Coordinates of C-alpha atoms in Angstrom, one line a residue:
Chain A
M1 CA -27.2 12.3 15.6
P2 CA -29.1 9.4 13.1
G3 CA -27.3 8.7 10.1
L4 CA -24.0 7.7 8.8
S5 CA -22.2 9.1 12.1
G6 CA -25.0 8.0 14.3
R7 CA -24.4 4.2 13.0
M8 CA -20.6 4.1 13.1
S9 CA -20.7 5.5 16.8
T10 CA -23.3 2.5 17.8
V11 CA -21.1 -0.1 16.2
I12 CA -18.0 0.9 17.8
K13 CA -19.7 1.5 21.2
A14 CA -20.8 -1.8 21.3
K15 CA -17.7 -2.9 20.5
I16 CA -16.1 -1.5 23.4
S17 CA -18.5 -2.2 26.0
K18 CA -18.5 -6.1 24.4
L19 CA -14.3 -5.7 25.2
L20 CA -14.9 -4.1 28.7
D21 CA -17.8 -6.5 30.0
R22 CA -15.5 -9.1 30.5
A23 CA -14.2 -8.0 33.8
E24 CA -16.6 -7.0 36.6
D25 CA -14.0 -5.7 39.6
P26 CA -12.7 -2.3 38.7
A27 CA -9.1 -3.2 39.4
E28 CA -9.4 -5.9 37.1
T29 CA -11.2 -3.8 34.2
L30 CA -8.0 -1.7 34.5
E31 CA -5.6 -4.6 34.0
Y32 CA -7.7 -6.0 31.3
S33 CA -8.1 -3.1 29.3
Y34 CA -4.3 -2.5 29.8
Q35 CA -3.4 -5.8 28.6
K36 CA -5.5 -5.7 25.9
Q37 CA -4.0 -2.3 24.9
I38 CA -0.6 -3.7 25.1
E39 CA -1.8 -6.5 22.8
L40 CA -3.1 -4.2 20.0
L41 CA -0.1 -2.3 20.0
Q42 CA 1.9 -5.6 19.0
N43 CA -0.7 -6.3 16.6
V44 CA -0.2 -2.6 15.1
K45 CA 3.8 -3.3 15.1
K46 CA 3.3 -6.5 13.5
G47 CA 1.0 -4.9 10.5
I48 CA 3.5 -2.2 10.0
A49 CA 5.9 -4.7 9.4
D50 CA 3.9 -6.7 6.9
V51 CA 3.2 -3.4 5.0
V52 CA 7.0 -2.8 5.1
T53 CA 7.7 -6.4 4.1
S54 CA 5.2 -6.0 1.1
K55 CA 6.7 -2.8 0.2
K56 CA 10.2 -4.2 -0.2
R57 CA 8.7 -7.2 -2.3
L58 CA 7.3 -4.6 -4.7
Q59 CA 10.6 -2.2 -5.0
L60 CA 12.6 -5.6 -5.8
Q61 CA 10.1 -6.4 -8.7
E62 CA 10.3 -2.7 -9.6
Q63 CA 13.8 -3.4 -10.1
K64 CA 13.5 -6.1 -12.1
L65 CA 11.5 -4.2 -14.3
R66 CA 13.7 -1.4 -14.6
D67 CA 16.6 -3.5 -15.7
Q68 CA 14.2 -5.1 -18.4
V69 CA 13.5 -1.7 -19.8
V70 CA 17.0 -1.3 -19.9
K71 CA 18.1 -4.4 -21.6
L72 CA 15.1 -4.4 -24.1
D73 CA 16.4 -0.5 -25.1
T74 CA 19.8 -2.0 -25.8
Q75 CA 18.5 -4.8 -27.2
A76 CA 16.4 -2.7 -29.6
R77 CA 19.6 -0.6 -30.4
Q78 CA 21.9 -3.7 -31.0
A79 CA 19.2 -4.8 -33.2
L80 CA 18.9 -1.5 -35.5
A81 CA 22.6 -1.3 -35.7
A82 CA 22.5 -4.8 -37.0
G83 CA 19.9 -3.6 -39.6
N84 CA 16.8 -5.8 -38.3
E85 CA 14.5 -3.3 -37.8
D86 CA 11.5 -5.4 -37.3
L87 CA 13.3 -7.1 -34.1
A88 CA 14.2 -3.3 -32.8
R89 CA 10.4 -2.9 -33.0
V90 CA 9.4 -6.0 -31.3
A91 CA 11.8 -5.1 -28.3
L92 CA 10.5 -1.3 -28.1
E93 CA 6.9 -2.6 -28.0
R94 CA 8.0 -5.1 -25.0
K95 CA 10.2 -2.2 -23.4
N96 CA 6.7 0.2 -23.6
V97 CA 4.6 -2.9 -21.9
A98 CA 7.2 -3.1 -19.3
Q99 CA 7.3 0.9 -18.6
T100 CA 3.4 0.6 -18.0
E101 CA 3.7 -2.0 -15.7
L102 CA 6.7 0.1 -13.9
Q103 CA 4.4 3.1 -13.8
S104 CA 1.5 1.0 -12.0
L105 CA 4.0 -0.7 -9.4
D106 CA 5.4 3.1 -9.0
S107 CA 1.8 4.4 -7.7
Q108 CA 1.3 0.7 -5.7
I109 CA 4.5 1.6 -4.0
A110 CA 3.7 5.1 -3.2
Q111 CA 0.2 3.9 -1.7
L112 CA 2.0 1.4 0.6
E113 CA 4.6 4.0 1.6
Q114 CA 1.6 6.3 2.6
Q115 CA -0.2 3.4 4.4
Q116 CA 3.3 2.5 6.2
Q117 CA 3.3 6.3 7.5
Q118 CA -0.6 6.4 8.3
M119 CA 0.0 2.9 10.4
T120 CA 3.1 4.8 12.1
E121 CA 1.2 7.6 13.4
S122 CA -1.5 5.3 14.5
E123 CA 1.1 3.4 16.5
Q124 CA 2.4 6.4 18.3
K125 CA -1.2 7.9 18.8
L126 CA -2.5 4.8 20.5
R127 CA 1.2 4.6 22.2
A128 CA 0.5 7.9 24.0
K129 CA -3.2 7.0 24.7
I130 CA -1.9 4.1 26.5
E131 CA 0.8 5.7 28.6
Q132 CA -2.1 8.4 29.6
F133 CA -4.2 5.1 30.6
R134 CA -1.4 3.7 32.7
S135 CA -0.4 6.7 34.7
K136 CA -4.3 7.6 35.3
K137 CA -5.0 3.6 36.2
E138 CA -2.3 4.2 39.0
V139 CA -4.3 7.9 40.3
I140 CA -7.3 5.8 40.1
K141 CA -6.2 2.9 42.3
A142 CA -4.5 4.9 44.8
Q143 CA -6.9 7.8 45.1
Y144 CA -10.5 6.7 44.8
S145 CA -13.3 4.9 46.7
A146 CA -14.6 1.8 44.7
A147 CA -17.8 3.5 43.6
E148 CA -16.0 6.5 42.5
A149 CA -12.9 4.2 40.7
Q150 CA -15.7 2.5 38.9
V151 CA -16.8 5.7 37.2
R152 CA -13.5 7.0 36.4
I153 CA -12.5 3.9 34.9
S154 CA -15.2 3.2 32.6
E155 CA -14.3 6.6 31.2
A156 CA -10.8 6.3 30.7
A157 CA -11.7 2.7 29.3
T158 CA -14.0 3.9 26.9
G159 CA -11.9 6.6 25.8
V160 CA -8.8 4.2 24.9
G161 CA -10.9 1.4 24.0
E162 CA -12.2 3.7 21.1
E163 CA -8.8 4.8 20.3
M164 CA -8.1 1.0 20.0
A165 CA -11.1 0.1 17.8
D166 CA -10.2 3.1 15.4
V167 CA -6.5 1.8 15.6
G168 CA -8.0 -1.4 14.9
L169 CA -10.0 -0.4 12.2
A170 CA -7.2 1.9 10.1
M171 CA -5.0 -1.3 10.3
Q172 CA -7.4 -3.6 9.0
R173 CA -8.3 -1.4 5.9
A174 CA -4.4 -0.4 5.7
L175 CA -3.8 -4.3 5.4
D176 CA -6.6 -5.1 3.5
K177 CA -5.1 -2.7 0.7
T178 CA -1.7 -4.1 0.9
E179 CA -3.2 -7.8 0.6
N180 CA -4.9 -6.8 -2.7
M181 CA -1.7 -5.3 -3.8
K182 CA 0.3 -8.8 -2.8
A183 CA -2.7 -10.5 -4.6
R184 CA -1.9 -8.9 -7.6
A185 CA 2.1 -9.1 -7.9
D186 CA 1.8 -12.8 -7.0
A187 CA -0.7 -12.9 -9.9
V188 CA 1.9 -10.8 -12.3
Q189 CA 4.6 -13.2 -11.1
E190 CA 2.5 -16.5 -11.6
L191 CA 1.9 -15.6 -15.1
E192 CA 5.5 -14.7 -16.0
A193 CA 6.6 -18.0 -14.3
A194 CA 4.0 -19.8 -17.1
G195 CA 5.5 -18.0 -19.3
T196 CA 2.4 -16.6 -20.4
F197 CA 4.0 -12.8 -20.8
E198 CA 6.9 -14.4 -22.7
D199 CA 5.7 -12.8 -26.3
L200 CA 3.9 -9.9 -24.7
T201 CA 6.4 -8.4 -22.1
A202 CA 9.3 -10.8 -21.8
L203 CA 9.3 -10.5 -18.3
G204 CA 10.9 -13.7 -17.3
S205 CA 14.5 -13.4 -16.8
G206 CA 15.8 -16.5 -18.8
D207 CA 16.3 -16.4 -22.5
D208 CA 13.4 -15.0 -24.6
D209 CA 13.0 -15.0 -28.4
I210 CA 14.8 -11.6 -28.5
D211 CA 17.9 -12.9 -26.7
R212 CA 17.8 -15.7 -29.3
Q213 CA 17.8 -13.8 -32.4
L214 CA 20.4 -11.2 -31.2
K215 CA 22.8 -14.4 -30.1
A216 CA 22.0 -15.8 -33.6
L217 CA 22.8 -12.3 -34.8
S218 CA 25.9 -12.2 -33.2
S219 CA 27.3 -16.0 -34.1
T220 CA 26.2 -15.2 -37.4
S221 CA 28.7 -12.1 -37.5
E222 CA 31.0 -14.0 -35.2
V223 CA 31.1 -16.7 -38.2
D224 CA 31.4 -14.0 -40.7
S225 CA 34.4 -12.4 -39.3
E226 CA 36.3 -15.9 -38.4
L227 CA 35.4 -16.7 -42.0
A228 CA 37.0 -13.3 -43.3
K229 CA 40.2 -14.3 -40.8
M230 CA 40.2 -17.4 -42.3
K231 CA 39.9 -15.9 -45.8
A232 CA 43.1 -13.3 -44.9
E233 CA 45.3 -16.2 -44.0
L234 CA 44.8 -18.1 -46.7
G235 CA 45.1 -15.1 -48.9
A236 CA 48.1 -14.2 -47.6
G237 CA 49.8 -16.1 -50.3
A238 CA 47.3 -14.8 -53.0
P239 CA 46.8 -11.2 -52.6
T240 CA 44.2 -10.7 -54.8
S241 CA 41.5 -11.9 -52.4
A242 CA 42.5 -8.7 -50.2
G243 CA 39.4 -6.5 -51.6
E244 CA 36.8 -9.4 -50.3
L245 CA 38.0 -8.8 -46.5
G246 CA 35.7 -5.9 -45.9
A247 CA 32.5 -7.6 -47.1
G248 CA 30.8 -8.7 -43.8
N249 CA 27.6 -7.4 -42.4
S250 CA 29.1 -5.2 -40.2
P251 CA 32.3 -3.5 -41.6
A252 CA 33.7 -1.4 -38.9
A253 CA 32.9 -3.9 -36.2
A254 CA 33.9 -7.4 -37.3
P255 CA 37.6 -6.7 -37.8
A256 CA 38.4 -5.8 -33.8
E257 CA 35.9 -8.7 -32.7
A258 CA 37.6 -11.0 -35.1
E259 CA 40.9 -10.4 -33.2
Q260 CA 39.2 -10.9 -29.7
A261 CA 36.8 -14.1 -30.4
G262 CA 38.9 -15.7 -33.2
P263 CA 41.2 -17.9 -31.4
S264 CA 38.8 -19.3 -28.8
Q265 CA 36.2 -20.0 -31.2
G266 CA 38.9 -21.8 -33.7
Q267 CA 40.1 -23.7 -30.5
A268 CA 36.4 -25.4 -29.5
P269 CA 34.8 -26.3 -32.8
Chain B
M1 CA -19.0 17.8 21.1
I2 CA -16.2 15.4 20.0
V3 CA -16.3 14.0 16.9
R4 CA -14.1 11.2 15.3
I5 CA -13.4 10.8 11.7
A6 CA -12.5 7.0 12.1
T7 CA -8.9 5.8 11.1
E8 CA -8.0 9.9 11.5
G9 CA -8.6 10.8 15.2
Q10 CA -10.8 13.3 17.1
Y11 CA -11.8 17.0 16.6
E12 CA -13.6 19.0 19.0
L13 CA -16.5 21.3 17.6
G14 CA -18.2 24.0 19.2
D15 CA -22.2 23.6 19.7
D16 CA -23.0 26.3 17.0
D17 CA -21.3 24.2 14.2
V18 CA -23.5 20.9 15.0
P19 CA -26.6 22.0 13.2
E20 CA -24.2 22.1 9.9
L21 CA -22.9 19.0 10.8
N22 CA -26.3 17.7 10.9
Q23 CA -27.2 19.0 7.9
L24 CA -24.4 17.7 5.9
D25 CA -24.6 14.3 7.4
N26 CA -28.3 14.2 6.1
A27 CA -27.5 14.9 2.9
A28 CA -24.7 12.1 2.8
V29 CA -27.4 9.7 4.1
A30 CA -30.0 10.6 1.6
A31 CA -27.2 10.3 -1.5
C32 CA -26.6 7.0 -0.1
E33 CA -29.8 5.8 0.5
G34 CA -30.9 7.0 -2.9
G35 CA -28.0 5.5 -4.5
D36 CA -26.5 8.1 -5.7
E37 CA -22.6 7.4 -5.7
Q38 CA -21.3 10.7 -7.1
H39 CA -23.9 13.0 -4.7
F40 CA -22.7 10.7 -1.7
Q41 CA -19.1 11.2 -2.2
Q42 CA -19.4 15.1 -2.9
S43 CA -21.3 15.3 0.5
F44 CA -19.3 13.2 2.2
D45 CA -16.2 15.0 1.3
R46 CA -17.8 18.1 2.5
L47 CA -18.7 16.8 5.9
I48 CA -15.2 15.5 6.3
A49 CA -13.7 18.8 5.3
Y50 CA -16.2 20.5 7.5
V51 CA -15.3 18.7 10.5
R52 CA -11.3 18.9 9.6
D53 CA -11.8 22.6 9.2
K54 CA -14.0 23.9 12.1
G55 CA -12.7 21.3 14.5
Q56 CA -9.8 21.6 16.9
P57 CA -7.8 18.3 16.9
V58 CA -8.2 16.8 20.2
G59 CA -4.9 16.3 22.4
E60 CA -3.3 12.7 22.6
D61 CA -3.4 13.3 26.5
R62 CA -6.9 13.3 26.6
L63 CA -9.0 10.3 27.0
D64 CA -12.8 11.2 25.8
A65 CA -15.0 9.0 23.9
S66 CA -16.7 10.6 20.7
D67 CA -20.2 12.0 20.5
V68 CA -20.5 10.8 17.4
I69 CA -18.0 8.8 14.9
L70 CA -17.7 9.4 11.1
P71 CA -16.8 6.6 8.5
P72 CA -12.8 7.0 7.3
P73 CA -12.3 9.6 4.8
D74 CA -11.8 6.8 2.1
V75 CA -14.9 4.7 2.5
S76 CA -16.5 3.3 -0.3
F77 CA -19.8 3.9 -1.8
E78 CA -20.6 0.1 -1.2
E79 CA -19.4 0.1 2.3
A80 CA -21.0 3.0 3.3
K81 CA -24.1 1.4 1.9
A82 CA -23.3 -1.4 4.0
E83 CA -23.2 0.8 7.3
F84 CA -27.3 0.8 7.1
S85 CA -27.5 -2.8 7.0
G86 CA -25.6 -5.8 8.1
E87 CA -22.4 -5.7 10.4
G88 CA -21.1 -2.2 9.1
L89 CA -17.7 -1.1 9.1
I90 CA -16.8 -2.9 12.0
P91 CA -17.5 -6.9 11.9
G92 CA -17.7 -8.6 15.2

């Protein structure tokens, strides 16, 4: 059969014969193939560990983004409660960007999960074939004449060699995909670190300007409530000012906050 | 005959299935050579589906070499084109 399958078969068979050409004596071929199989099995295990590591990294990033979404949502509520609709809008816009990024991370994690599962299956299949090869190897060594052993060894080694080439290909493809995702995650992280995303997504963990503005807002209300408290103390002797006490920005919250924040603020001017 | 779908595994197909398989393979190759990506994907998907549908998975206790090997199910158009020139999917 020419075409795709024919070309693919030729390439794999060439690879296998290259693998087996190294040894000439049948017993040596057996041991050499077996040793190669064990090596590949170790490599597959390493490959799976790589995929798991990448998945964990993405899951960490995912968690950070989830926290970011919750934080931005809270900030938007706070801003709105304080009557700052523009700030609330900015927070909600950033929340949207973070959510979009989160969705793409979710699908990448799902892909890695699939890679991991496929590689685990490949590893099990290869392990079964190697076990089969190992027992065949002992039978061949014990029971057959040199000429016959040569034929049977070549059959078994080709079968297991093909499996090895295929697992090798599957692993290479899985790792290529993982590399691409890692590269993308690294790029996003570098951009975050450089502050490039600062005014777009606010993915960084440090204070961004929403934080600063909200701090400014809350300190304003702290100042307001402190003022109100001072006025109340001063006004104790002059009851006429009682009507001005509730005139702060947030009438409901300010008196309670003033009780808690008041003393420490007063001691550290 | 034994057909391997690369990265997936081996399937055993009857001799009756070979002409159909050959036809599907030729269609995929023609689309690939003609640069028709959409048609390639369609015919290649049909080829893979045919092997999965008609073939019996080969047991793990067998060490037989395949008669033909198909590219991986997720092969891209670019990779399939490279199959016909250069090093193919498996360099080295």
